[in-house]
Amino acid sequence: MSDVSDLADKGSGNGINELDDAPKTGDNSVSPFFYLALALMSLMTIVLCLLGNKKKAHIQ
């Protein structure tokens, strides 16, 4: 069983990562689901801000 310090020392000093020799898939793009989630969160934030301002205006 390898020690954690052995794993830490394996790649240190020479700047080579263990995953450098992994095959490249050619897909370096961000998933469309990320953009969908970002758009939904932005829309929800805008709606909540607008509804919050309307409620404050009615109270005063």
XYZ file of N, CA and C in Angstrom:
180
model
N 0.854 -1.181 0.000
C 0.000 0.000 0.000
C 0.891 1.231 0.000
N 0.611 2.168 -0.912
C 1.467 3.344 -1.016
C 1.080 4.364 0.038
N 2.053 5.104 0.448
C 1.882 6.119 1.465
C 1.457 7.425 0.807
N 0.740 8.268 1.533
C 0.288 9.531 0.975
C 1.480 10.410 0.624
N 2.527 10.380 1.432
C 3.704 11.197 1.139
C 4.394 10.719 -0.133
N 4.319 9.404 -0.431
C 4.900 8.899 -1.677
C 4.150 9.468 -2.875
N 2.822 9.566 -2.768
C 2.032 10.114 -3.865
C 2.300 11.599 -4.035
N 2.497 12.306 -2.927
C 2.763 13.736 -3.003
C 4.136 14.002 -3.606
N 5.114 13.152 -3.299
C 6.471 13.342 -3.809
C 6.608 12.902 -5.253
N 5.706 12.091 -5.734
C 5.825 11.513 -7.076
C 5.865 12.584 -8.159
N 4.975 13.585 -8.072
C 4.914 14.577 -9.124
C 5.540 15.907 -8.760
N 6.043 16.051 -7.550
C 6.566 17.346 -7.138
C 7.985 17.551 -7.661
N 8.268 18.805 -7.932
C 9.619 19.154 -8.330
C 9.836 19.186 -9.831
N 9.222 18.307 -10.581
C 9.487 18.279 -12.013
C 8.357 18.899 -12.819
N 7.229 19.272 -12.197
C 6.150 19.944 -12.888
C 5.327 19.037 -13.791
N 5.481 17.729 -13.675
C 4.727 16.795 -14.506
C 3.570 16.238 -13.697
N 2.397 16.313 -14.258
C 1.196 15.807 -13.614
C 0.979 14.359 -14.049
N 0.349 13.557 -13.192
C 0.077 12.158 -13.551
C -0.849 12.058 -14.753
N -1.717 13.045 -14.933
C -2.699 13.001 -16.013
C -2.171 13.600 -17.313
N -0.907 14.011 -17.352
C -0.360 14.585 -18.576
C -0.312 13.568 -19.711
N -0.180 12.296 -19.386
C -0.094 11.288 -20.439
C -1.463 10.692 -20.793
N -2.540 11.252 -20.224
C -3.879 10.775 -20.555
C -4.227 11.191 -21.981
N -4.932 10.344 -22.713
C -5.289 10.704 -24.093
C -6.252 11.887 -24.129
N -6.057 12.754 -25.107
C -6.924 13.919 -25.267
C -8.174 13.516 -26.048
N -9.332 13.981 -25.578
C -10.580 13.627 -26.248
C -10.994 14.674 -27.266
N -10.428 15.865 -27.185
C -10.781 16.931 -28.099
C -12.001 17.710 -27.672
N -12.600 17.352 -26.549
C -13.785 18.052 -26.069
C -13.386 18.913 -24.875
N -13.015 20.147 -25.139
C -12.621 21.064 -24.073
C -13.691 22.107 -23.801
N -14.886 21.933 -24.350
C -15.948 22.925 -24.195
C -16.721 22.701 -22.900
N -17.379 23.777 -22.479
C -18.212 23.719 -21.284
C -19.560 23.116 -21.671
N -20.110 22.330 -20.795
C -21.383 21.672 -21.051
C -22.507 22.691 -21.213
N -23.436 22.460 -22.132
C -24.570 23.384 -22.291
C -25.442 23.458 -21.038
N -25.421 22.412 -20.224
C -26.196 22.432 -18.989
C -25.676 23.504 -18.033
N -24.378 23.784 -18.090
C -23.804 24.845 -17.258
C -24.407 26.194 -17.637
N -24.494 26.462 -18.950
C -25.063 27.721 -19.405
C -26.554 27.801 -19.096
N -27.252 26.695 -19.190
C -28.675 26.660 -18.856
C -28.881 26.967 -17.373
N -28.083 26.345 -16.523
C -28.191 26.589 -15.083
C -27.837 28.038 -14.757
N -26.822 28.581 -15.407
C -26.428 29.966 -15.180
C -27.546 30.922 -15.593
N -28.181 30.655 -16.729
C -29.278 31.496 -17.197
C -30.473 31.419 -16.246
N -30.800 30.220 -15.775
C -31.928 30.071 -14.854
C -31.673 30.775 -13.526
N -30.470 30.655 -13.002
C -30.140 31.316 -11.741
C -30.182 32.838 -11.900
N -29.703 33.334 -13.032
C -29.735 34.778 -13.284
C -31.173 35.269 -13.383
N -31.999 34.527 -14.089
C -33.405 34.904 -14.236
C -34.123 34.895 -12.883
N -33.856 33.876 -12.082
C -34.477 33.806 -10.755
C -34.032 34.976 -9.886
N -32.768 35.350 -9.968
C -32.261 36.471 -9.176
C -32.931 37.771 -9.592
N -33.076 37.986 -10.895
C -33.726 39.202 -11.387
C -35.181 39.246 -10.936
N -35.899 38.136 -11.057
C -37.304 38.087 -10.655
C -37.439 38.340 -9.157
N -36.596 37.731 -8.353
C -36.670 37.939 -6.906
C -36.376 39.385 -6.530
N -35.428 40.002 -7.212
C -35.124 41.410 -6.929
C -36.301 42.309 -7.309
N -36.923 42.045 -8.455
C -38.057 42.864 -8.882
C -39.248 42.679 -7.958
N -39.522 41.444 -7.546
C -40.651 41.200 -6.635
C -40.374 41.793 -5.265
N -39.137 41.759 -4.829
C -38.781 42.341 -3.537
C -38.978 43.837 -3.522
N -38.660 44.500 -4.621
C -38.855 45.953 -4.694
C -40.323 46.319 -4.732
N -41.135 45.543 -5.393
C -42.565 45.828 -5.457
C -43.217 45.691 -4.081
N -42.816 44.665 -3.334
C -43.387 44.479 -1.993
C -42.985 45.632 -1.072
N -41.769 46.103 -1.176
C -41.331 47.217 -0.339
C -42.106 48.492 -0.695
N -42.397 48.694 -1.962
C -43.123 49.881 -2.390
C -44.559 49.873 -1.843
N -45.194 48.730 -1.741
C -46.564 48.637 -1.252
C -46.644 48.837 0.263
N -45.598 48.469 0.975
C -45.613 48.601 2.436
C -45.530 50.072 2.839
N -44.745 50.853 2.142
C -44.541 52.252 2.512
C -45.680 53.078 2.188
